[in-house]
CSV table of C-alpha atoms and ligand atoms in Angstrom, one decimal:
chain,number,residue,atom,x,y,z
Y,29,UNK,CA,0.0,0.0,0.0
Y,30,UNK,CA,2.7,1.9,0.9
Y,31,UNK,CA,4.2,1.0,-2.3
Y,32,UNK,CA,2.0,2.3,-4.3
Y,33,UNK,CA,0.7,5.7,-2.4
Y,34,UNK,CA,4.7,6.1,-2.8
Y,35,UNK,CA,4.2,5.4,-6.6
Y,36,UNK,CA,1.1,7.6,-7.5
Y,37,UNK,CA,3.0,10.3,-5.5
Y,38,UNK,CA,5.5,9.8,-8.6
Y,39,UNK,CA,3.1,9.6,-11.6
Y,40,UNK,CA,1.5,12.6,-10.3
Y,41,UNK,CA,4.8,14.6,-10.1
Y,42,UNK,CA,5.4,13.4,-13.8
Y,43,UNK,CA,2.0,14.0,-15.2
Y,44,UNK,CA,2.1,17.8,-13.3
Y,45,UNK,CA,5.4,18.7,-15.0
Y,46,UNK,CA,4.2,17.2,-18.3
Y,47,UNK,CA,3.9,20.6,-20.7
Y,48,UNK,CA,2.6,18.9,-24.5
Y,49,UNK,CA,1.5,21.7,-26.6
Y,50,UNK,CA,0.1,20.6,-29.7
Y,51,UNK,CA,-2.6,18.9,-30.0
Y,52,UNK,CA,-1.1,15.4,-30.7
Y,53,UNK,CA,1.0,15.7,-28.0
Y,54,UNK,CA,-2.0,16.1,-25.6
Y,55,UNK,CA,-3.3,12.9,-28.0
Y,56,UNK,CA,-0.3,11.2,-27.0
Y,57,UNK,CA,-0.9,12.1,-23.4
Y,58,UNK,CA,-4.4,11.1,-23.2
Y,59,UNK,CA,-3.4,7.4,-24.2
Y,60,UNK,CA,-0.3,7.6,-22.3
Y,61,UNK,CA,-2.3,7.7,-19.4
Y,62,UNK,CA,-6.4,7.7,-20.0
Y,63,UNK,CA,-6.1,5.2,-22.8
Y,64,UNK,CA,-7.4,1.5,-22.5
Y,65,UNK,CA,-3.8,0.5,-22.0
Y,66,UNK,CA,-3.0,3.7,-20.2
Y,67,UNK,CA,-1.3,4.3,-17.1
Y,68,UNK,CA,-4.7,4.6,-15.2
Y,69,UNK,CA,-6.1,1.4,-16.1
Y,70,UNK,CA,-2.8,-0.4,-14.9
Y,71,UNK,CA,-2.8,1.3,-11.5
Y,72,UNK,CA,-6.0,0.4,-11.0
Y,73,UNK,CA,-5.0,-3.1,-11.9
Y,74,UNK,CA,-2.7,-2.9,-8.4
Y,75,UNK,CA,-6.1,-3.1,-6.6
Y,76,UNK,CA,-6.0,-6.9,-6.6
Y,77,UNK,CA,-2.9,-7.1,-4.5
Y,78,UNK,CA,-3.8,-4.7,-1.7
Y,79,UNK,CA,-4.8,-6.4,1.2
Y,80,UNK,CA,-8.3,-6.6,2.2
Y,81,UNK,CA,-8.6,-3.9,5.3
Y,82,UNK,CA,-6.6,-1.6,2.9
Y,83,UNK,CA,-9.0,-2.1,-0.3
Y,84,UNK,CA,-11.2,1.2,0.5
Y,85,UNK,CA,-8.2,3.1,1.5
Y,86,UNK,CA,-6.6,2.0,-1.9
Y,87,UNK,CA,-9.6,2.8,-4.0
Y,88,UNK,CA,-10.4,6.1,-2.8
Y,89,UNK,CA,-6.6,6.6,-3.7
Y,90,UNK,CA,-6.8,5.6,-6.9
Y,91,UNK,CA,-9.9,7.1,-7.8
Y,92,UNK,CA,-8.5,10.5,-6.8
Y,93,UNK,CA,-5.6,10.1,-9.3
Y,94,UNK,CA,-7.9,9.3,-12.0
Y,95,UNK,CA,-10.2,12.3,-11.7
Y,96,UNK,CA,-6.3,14.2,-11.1
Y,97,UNK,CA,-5.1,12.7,-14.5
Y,98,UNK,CA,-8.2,13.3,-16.1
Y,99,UNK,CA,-8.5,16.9,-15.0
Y,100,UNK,CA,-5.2,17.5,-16.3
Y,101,UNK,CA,-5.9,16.7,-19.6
Y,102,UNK,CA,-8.9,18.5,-20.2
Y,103,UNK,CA,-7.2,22.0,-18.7
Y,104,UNK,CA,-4.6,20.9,-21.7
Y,105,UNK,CA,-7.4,20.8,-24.5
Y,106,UNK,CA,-9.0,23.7,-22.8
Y,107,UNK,CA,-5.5,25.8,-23.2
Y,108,UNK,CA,-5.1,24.8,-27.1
Y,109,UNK,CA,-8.3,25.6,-28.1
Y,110,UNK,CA,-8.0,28.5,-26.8
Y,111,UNK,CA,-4.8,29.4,-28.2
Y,112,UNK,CA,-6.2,28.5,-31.4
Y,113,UNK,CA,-8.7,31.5,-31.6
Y,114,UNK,CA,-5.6,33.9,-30.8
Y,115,UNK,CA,-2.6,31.9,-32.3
Y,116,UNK,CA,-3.8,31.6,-36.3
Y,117,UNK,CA,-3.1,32.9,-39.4
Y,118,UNK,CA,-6.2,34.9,-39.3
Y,119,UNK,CA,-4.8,38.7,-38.5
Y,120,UNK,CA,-8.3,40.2,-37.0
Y,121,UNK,CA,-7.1,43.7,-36.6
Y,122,UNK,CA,-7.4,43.8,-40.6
Y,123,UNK,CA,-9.8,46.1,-42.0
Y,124,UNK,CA,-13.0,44.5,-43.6
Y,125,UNK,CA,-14.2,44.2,-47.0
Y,126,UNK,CA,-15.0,47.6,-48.1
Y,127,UNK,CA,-18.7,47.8,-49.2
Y,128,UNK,CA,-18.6,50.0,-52.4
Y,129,UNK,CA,-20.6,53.0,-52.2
Y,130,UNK,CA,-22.4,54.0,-55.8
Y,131,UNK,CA,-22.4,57.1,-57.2
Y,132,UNK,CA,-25.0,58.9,-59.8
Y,133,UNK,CA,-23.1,59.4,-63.0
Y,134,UNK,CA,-22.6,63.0,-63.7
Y,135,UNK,CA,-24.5,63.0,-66.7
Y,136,UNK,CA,-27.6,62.1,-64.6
Y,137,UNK,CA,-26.4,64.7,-62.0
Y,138,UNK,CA,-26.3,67.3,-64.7
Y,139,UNK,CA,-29.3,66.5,-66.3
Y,140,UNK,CA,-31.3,66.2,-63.0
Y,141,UNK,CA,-29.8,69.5,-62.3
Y,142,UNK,CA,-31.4,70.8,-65.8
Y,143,UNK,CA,-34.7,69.6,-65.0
Y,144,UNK,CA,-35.1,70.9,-62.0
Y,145,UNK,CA,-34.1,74.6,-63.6
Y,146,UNK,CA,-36.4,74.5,-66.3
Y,147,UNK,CA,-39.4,73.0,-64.4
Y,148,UNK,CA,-38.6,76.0,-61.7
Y,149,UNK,CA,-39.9,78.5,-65.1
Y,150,UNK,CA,-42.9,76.0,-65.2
Y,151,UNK,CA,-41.9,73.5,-67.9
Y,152,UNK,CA,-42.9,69.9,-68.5
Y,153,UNK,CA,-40.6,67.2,-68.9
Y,154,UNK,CA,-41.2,64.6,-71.8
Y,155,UNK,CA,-39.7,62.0,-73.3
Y,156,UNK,CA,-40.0,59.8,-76.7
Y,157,UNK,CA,-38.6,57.1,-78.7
Y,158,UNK,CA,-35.2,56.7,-79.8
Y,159,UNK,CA,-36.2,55.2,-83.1
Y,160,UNK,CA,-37.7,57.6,-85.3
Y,161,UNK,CA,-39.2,57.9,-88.0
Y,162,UNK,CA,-37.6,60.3,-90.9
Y,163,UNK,CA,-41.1,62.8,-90.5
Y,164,UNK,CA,-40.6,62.9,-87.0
Y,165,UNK,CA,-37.1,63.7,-87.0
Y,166,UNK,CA,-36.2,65.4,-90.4
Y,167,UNK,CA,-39.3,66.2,-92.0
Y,168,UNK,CA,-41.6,68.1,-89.8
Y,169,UNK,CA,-38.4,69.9,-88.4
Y,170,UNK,CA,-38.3,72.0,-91.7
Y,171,UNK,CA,-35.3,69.5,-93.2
Y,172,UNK,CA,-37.5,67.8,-96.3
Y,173,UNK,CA,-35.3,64.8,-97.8
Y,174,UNK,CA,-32.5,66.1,-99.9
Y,175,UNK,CA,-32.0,69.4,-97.3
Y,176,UNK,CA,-28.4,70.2,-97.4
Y,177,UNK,CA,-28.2,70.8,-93.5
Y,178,UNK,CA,-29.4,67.1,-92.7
Y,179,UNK,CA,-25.6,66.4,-93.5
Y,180,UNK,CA,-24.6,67.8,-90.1
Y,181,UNK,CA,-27.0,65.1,-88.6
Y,182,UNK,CA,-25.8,62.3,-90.4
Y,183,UNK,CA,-27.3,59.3,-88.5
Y,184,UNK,CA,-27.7,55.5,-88.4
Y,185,UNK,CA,-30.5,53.9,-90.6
Y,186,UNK,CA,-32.4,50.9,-90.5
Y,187,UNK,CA,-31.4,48.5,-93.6
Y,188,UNK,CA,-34.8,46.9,-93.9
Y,189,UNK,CA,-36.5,49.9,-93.5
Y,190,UNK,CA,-34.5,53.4,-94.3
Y,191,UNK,CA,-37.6,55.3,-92.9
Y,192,UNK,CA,-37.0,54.3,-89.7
Y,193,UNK,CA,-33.6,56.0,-87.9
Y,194,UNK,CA,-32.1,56.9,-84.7
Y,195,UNK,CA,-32.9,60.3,-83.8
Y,196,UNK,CA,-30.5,63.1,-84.2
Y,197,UNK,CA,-31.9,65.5,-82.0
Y,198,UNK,CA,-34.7,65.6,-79.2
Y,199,UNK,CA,-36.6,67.9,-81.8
Y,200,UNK,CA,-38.6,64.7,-82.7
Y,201,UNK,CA,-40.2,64.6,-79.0
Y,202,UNK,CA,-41.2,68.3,-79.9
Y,203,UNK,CA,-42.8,66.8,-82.8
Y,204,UNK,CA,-44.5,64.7,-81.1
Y,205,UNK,CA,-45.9,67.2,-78.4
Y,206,UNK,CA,-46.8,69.7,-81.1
Y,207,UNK,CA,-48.9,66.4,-82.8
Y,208,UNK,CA,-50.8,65.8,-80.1
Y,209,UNK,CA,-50.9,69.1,-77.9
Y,210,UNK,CA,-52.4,72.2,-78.7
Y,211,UNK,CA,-50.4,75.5,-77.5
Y,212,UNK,CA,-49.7,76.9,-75.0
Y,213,UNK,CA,-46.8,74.0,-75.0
Y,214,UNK,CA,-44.0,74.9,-72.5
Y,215,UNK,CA,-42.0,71.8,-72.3
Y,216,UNK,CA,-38.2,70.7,-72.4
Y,217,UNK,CA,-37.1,67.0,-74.2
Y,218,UNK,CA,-33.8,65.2,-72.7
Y,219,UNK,CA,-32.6,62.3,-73.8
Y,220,UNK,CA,-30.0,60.5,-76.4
Y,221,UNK,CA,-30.0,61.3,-79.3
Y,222,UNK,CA,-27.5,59.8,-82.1
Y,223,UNK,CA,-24.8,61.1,-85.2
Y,224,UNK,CA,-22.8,59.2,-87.5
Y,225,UNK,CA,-18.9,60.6,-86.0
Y,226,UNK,CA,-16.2,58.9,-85.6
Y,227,UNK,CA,-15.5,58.7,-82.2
Y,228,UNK,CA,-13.0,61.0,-80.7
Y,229,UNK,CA,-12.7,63.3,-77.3
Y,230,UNK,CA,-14.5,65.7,-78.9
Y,231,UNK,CA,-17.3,63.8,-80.8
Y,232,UNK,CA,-19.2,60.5,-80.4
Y,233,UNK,CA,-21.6,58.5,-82.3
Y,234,UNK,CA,-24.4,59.4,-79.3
Y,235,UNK,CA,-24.6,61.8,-76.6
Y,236,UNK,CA,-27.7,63.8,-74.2
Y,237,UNK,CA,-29.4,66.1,-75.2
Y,238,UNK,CA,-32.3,68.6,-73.5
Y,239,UNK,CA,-34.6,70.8,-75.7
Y,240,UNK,CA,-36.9,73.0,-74.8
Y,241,UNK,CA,-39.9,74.4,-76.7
Y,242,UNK,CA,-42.1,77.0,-75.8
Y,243,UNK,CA,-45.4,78.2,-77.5
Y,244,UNK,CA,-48.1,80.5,-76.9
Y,245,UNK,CA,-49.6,84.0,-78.3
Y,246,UNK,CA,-47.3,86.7,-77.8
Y,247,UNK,CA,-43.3,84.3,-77.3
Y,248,UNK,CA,-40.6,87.0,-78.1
Y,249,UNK,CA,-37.0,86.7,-78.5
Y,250,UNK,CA,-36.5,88.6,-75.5
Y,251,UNK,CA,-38.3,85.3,-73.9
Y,252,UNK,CA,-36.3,83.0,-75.3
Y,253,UNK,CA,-33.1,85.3,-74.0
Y,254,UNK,CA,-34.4,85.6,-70.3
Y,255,UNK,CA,-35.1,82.0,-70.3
Y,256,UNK,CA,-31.7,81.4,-71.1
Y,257,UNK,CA,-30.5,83.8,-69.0
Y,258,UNK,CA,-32.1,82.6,-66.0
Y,259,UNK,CA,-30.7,78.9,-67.0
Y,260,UNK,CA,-27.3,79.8,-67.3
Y,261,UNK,CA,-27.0,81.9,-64.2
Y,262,UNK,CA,-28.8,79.0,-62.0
Y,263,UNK,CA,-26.4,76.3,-63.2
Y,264,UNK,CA,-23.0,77.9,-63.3
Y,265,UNK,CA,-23.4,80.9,-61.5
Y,266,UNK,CA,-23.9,84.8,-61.8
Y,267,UNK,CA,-21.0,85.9,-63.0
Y,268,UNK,CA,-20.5,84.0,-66.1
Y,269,UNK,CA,-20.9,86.1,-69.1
Y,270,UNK,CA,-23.3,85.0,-72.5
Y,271,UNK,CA,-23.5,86.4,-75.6
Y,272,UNK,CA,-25.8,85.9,-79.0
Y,273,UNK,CA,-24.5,84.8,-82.2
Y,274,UNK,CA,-26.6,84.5,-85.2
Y,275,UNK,CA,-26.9,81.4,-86.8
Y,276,UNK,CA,-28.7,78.5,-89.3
Y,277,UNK,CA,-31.6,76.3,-88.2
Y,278,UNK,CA,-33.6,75.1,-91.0
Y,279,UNK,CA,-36.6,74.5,-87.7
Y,280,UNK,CA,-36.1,78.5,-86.3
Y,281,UNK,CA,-35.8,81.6,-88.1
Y,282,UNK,CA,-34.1,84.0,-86.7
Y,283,UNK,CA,-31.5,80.9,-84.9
Y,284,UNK,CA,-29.0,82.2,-82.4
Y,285,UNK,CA,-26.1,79.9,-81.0
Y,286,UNK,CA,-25.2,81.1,-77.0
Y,287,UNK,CA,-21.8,81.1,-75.8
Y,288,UNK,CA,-21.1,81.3,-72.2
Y,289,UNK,CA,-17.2,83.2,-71.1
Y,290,UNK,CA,-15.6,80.1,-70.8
Y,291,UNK,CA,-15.2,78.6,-67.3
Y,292,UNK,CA,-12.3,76.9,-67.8
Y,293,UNK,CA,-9.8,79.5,-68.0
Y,294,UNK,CA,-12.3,82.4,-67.3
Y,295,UNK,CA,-11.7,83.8,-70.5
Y,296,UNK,CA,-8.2,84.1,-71.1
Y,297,UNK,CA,-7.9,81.7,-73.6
Y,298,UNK,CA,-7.3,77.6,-73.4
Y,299,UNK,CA,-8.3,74.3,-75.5
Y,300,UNK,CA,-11.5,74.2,-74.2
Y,301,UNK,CA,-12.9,77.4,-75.8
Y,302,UNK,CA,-10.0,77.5,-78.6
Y,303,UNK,CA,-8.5,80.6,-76.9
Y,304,UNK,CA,-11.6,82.8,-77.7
Y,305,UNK,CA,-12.7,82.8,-74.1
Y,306,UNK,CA,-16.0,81.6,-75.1
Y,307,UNK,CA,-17.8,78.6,-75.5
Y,308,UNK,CA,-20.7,77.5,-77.5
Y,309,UNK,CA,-23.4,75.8,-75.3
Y,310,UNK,CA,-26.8,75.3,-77.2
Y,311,UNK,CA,-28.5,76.6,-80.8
Y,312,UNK,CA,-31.9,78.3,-80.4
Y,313,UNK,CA,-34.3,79.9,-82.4
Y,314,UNK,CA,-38.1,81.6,-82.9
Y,315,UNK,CA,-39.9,78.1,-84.3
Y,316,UNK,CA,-40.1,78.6,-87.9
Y,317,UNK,CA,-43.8,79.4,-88.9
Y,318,UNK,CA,-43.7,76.1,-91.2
Y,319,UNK,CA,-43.1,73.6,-88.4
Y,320,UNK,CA,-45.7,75.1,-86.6
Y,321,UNK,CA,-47.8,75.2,-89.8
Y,322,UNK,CA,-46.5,71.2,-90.1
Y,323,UNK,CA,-48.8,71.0,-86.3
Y,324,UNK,CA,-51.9,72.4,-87.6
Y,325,UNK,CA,-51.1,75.3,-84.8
Y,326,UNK,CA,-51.7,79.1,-86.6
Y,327,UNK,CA,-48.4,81.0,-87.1
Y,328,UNK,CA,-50.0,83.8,-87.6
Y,329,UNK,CA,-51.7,83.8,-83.9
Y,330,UNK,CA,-48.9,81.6,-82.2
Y,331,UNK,CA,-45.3,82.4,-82.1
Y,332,UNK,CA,-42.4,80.3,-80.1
Y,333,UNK,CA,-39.1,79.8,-79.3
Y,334,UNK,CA,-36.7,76.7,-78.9
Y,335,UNK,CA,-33.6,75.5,-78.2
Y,336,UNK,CA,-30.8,72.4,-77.9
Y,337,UNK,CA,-28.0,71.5,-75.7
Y,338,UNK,CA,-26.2,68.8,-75.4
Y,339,UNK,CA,-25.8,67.2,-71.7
Y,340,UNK,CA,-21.9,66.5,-72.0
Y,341,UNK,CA,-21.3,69.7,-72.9
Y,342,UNK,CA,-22.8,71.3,-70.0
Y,343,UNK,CA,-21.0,68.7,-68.0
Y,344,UNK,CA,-17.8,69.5,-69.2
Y,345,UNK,CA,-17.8,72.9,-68.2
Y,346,UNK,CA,-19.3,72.3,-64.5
Y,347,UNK,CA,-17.1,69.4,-64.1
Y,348,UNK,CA,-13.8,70.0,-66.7
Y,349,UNK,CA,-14.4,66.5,-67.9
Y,350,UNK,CA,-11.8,67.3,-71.2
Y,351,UNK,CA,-12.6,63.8,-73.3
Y,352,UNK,CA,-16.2,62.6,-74.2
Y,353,UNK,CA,-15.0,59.2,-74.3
Y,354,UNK,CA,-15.3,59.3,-70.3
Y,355,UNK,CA,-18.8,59.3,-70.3
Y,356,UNK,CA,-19.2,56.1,-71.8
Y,357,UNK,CA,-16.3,54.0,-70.9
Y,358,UNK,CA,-17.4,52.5,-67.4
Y,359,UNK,CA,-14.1,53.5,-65.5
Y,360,UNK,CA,-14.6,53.2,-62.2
Y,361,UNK,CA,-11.7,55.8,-61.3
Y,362,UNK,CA,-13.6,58.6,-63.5
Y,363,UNK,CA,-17.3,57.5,-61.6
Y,364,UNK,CA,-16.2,57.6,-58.0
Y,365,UNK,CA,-15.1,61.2,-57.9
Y,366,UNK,CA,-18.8,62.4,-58.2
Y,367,UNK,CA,-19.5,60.4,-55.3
Y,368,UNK,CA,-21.3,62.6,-52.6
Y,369,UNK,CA,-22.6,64.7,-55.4
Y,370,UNK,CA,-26.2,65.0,-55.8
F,430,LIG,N1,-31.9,70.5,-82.8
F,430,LIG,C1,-30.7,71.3,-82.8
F,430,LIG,C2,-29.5,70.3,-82.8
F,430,LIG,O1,-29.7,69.2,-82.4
F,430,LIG,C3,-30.6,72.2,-81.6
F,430,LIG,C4,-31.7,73.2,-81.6
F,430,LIG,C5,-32.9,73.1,-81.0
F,430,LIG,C6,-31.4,74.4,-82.3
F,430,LIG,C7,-33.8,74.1,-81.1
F,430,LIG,C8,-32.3,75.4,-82.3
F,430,LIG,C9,-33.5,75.2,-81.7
F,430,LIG,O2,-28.5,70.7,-83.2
């Protein structure tokens, strides 16, 4: 009995100083000493030889150095799987995934920012289809097959059926309104329109447009200045400078082009407004009394004015975007900086 209090004394001696740190060695020790050939079940094999009077003694003995051994090894599972939370390959202190924010692209900014000018003077907003028909687009617009100025708007036909196009210019949404609504009409047309060009920074084979049209008894010039007026000073500010220049619209007569003092380089000269100090921004006009005449509405009782810009444009000059490619190309680095905008 002796004997063996004197020999658990030992094990126990060994099995505290025991220090296995991975997990196979705390495999090893469990059947090193838990296992069914372990050093517990052969202590407990001593039982036979201790003398009757001692047998309880004995037991109690041994059962406390099982539930010692047995204690020991689960602190040791305990300590490596909790090392294995902290001790990985997994650095938590890394940021996270960012979640990409989107952005409006800034010809929708611009455009919104259009809208919401016009419709503060009280005009409508609509829309049409991008495939016209030649009437639509050409014809009713004062440019009859054959007109020498429907070379500037050369476009993209249908093979099957050359009557049917892509529109040049919102014009044909006017068209449309004039069809189907009887003046007063005060509305403004955005969307794409399409050219044959060959795609450059300065040109591409479709861009934005907005037009406006305005009709009722008594529409002067000077309304179609104010107007403009008004819209240039609300989007880029008070000080910026316009002027007038006459011009060709087969759909107006009298046509003026408006330049605004270039933002760029505030008139000093630079690429943008070919060292002039201005730049062209839209083509307007008193609506020829044939298109109206075209509508069935009386040009001698209704008079109105129009006008055309095209969205890049605009957004070139709020934004210095220098190459209409931009627009068009996807690039994430060119969309992110109008993030935050709205
Ligand atoms: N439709 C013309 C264009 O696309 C612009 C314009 C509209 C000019 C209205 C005058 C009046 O070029």
């Amino acid at each position: 009995m002796e004997k063996l209090l004197q020999q658990l004394e030992n094990y126990k001696k060994e099995i505290t100083a025991a220090n296995p740190v991975s997990a196979d060695d705390i495999e090893a020790f469990r059947i090193k000493y838990l296992g069914t050939k372990g050093l517990v079940k052969s202590v407990m094999g001593f039982m036979k030889d201790v003398a009757i009077d001692k047998k309880k003694e004995a037991g109690q003995q041994l059962n406390d150095f099982k539930l010692f051994v047995e204690a020991k090894y689960e602190s040791l599972k305990n300590l490596i799987s909790e090392t294995k939370h902290t001790n990985t390959d997994i650095d938590i202190s890394l940021p996270g995934n960012p979640v990409l924010v989107g952005s409006r692209h800034p010809l929708s900014l611009v455009l919104k920012q259009i809208i919401s000018i016009f419709q503060q003077l009280g005009f409508a907003v609509a829309e049409g289809p991008e495939i016209e028909d030649d009437w639509h687009n050409f014809g009713a617009m004062n440019l009859p097959e054959n007109h020498p100025a429907r070379d500037m708007q050369d476009t993209f036909y249908i093979n099957q059926n050359p009557a049917w196009l892509l529109r040049t210019h919102t014009s044909s949404v006017q068209a449309r309104i004039m069809e189907k609504q009887k003046p007063p009409i005060r509305v403004i047309c955005p969307g794409r329109v399409y050219r044959n060009e060959t795609i450059s920074a300065r040109a591409h084979c479709f861009f934005h447009q907005v037009e406006g049209l305005y009709i009722d008894e008594n529409v002067s010039f000077a309304d179609l200045k104010q107007t403009l007026y008004f819209f240039v000073q609300e989007m880029f500010g008070k000080d910026v400078k316009v002027r007038f220049r006459p011009s060709y619209f087969p759909f107006t007569e009298p046509s003026a082009e408006m330049d605004i003092s270039c933002l760029i380089c505030e008139g000093s000269g630079c690429n943008v407004c070919k060292h002039t100090g201005w730049v062209e921004i839209l083509g307007s006009g008193m609506v020829h009394p044939t298109v109206l005449e075209n509508f069935g509405i009386d040009s001698n009782k209704y008079t109105g004015f129009a006008f055309g810009m095209g969205v890049e444009r605009i957004c070139q000059l709020k934004y210095r975007v220098n190459d209409l490619r931009l627009y068009s190309q996807n690039d994430i680095r060119f969309l992110k900086q109008f993030t935050g905008v709205v």
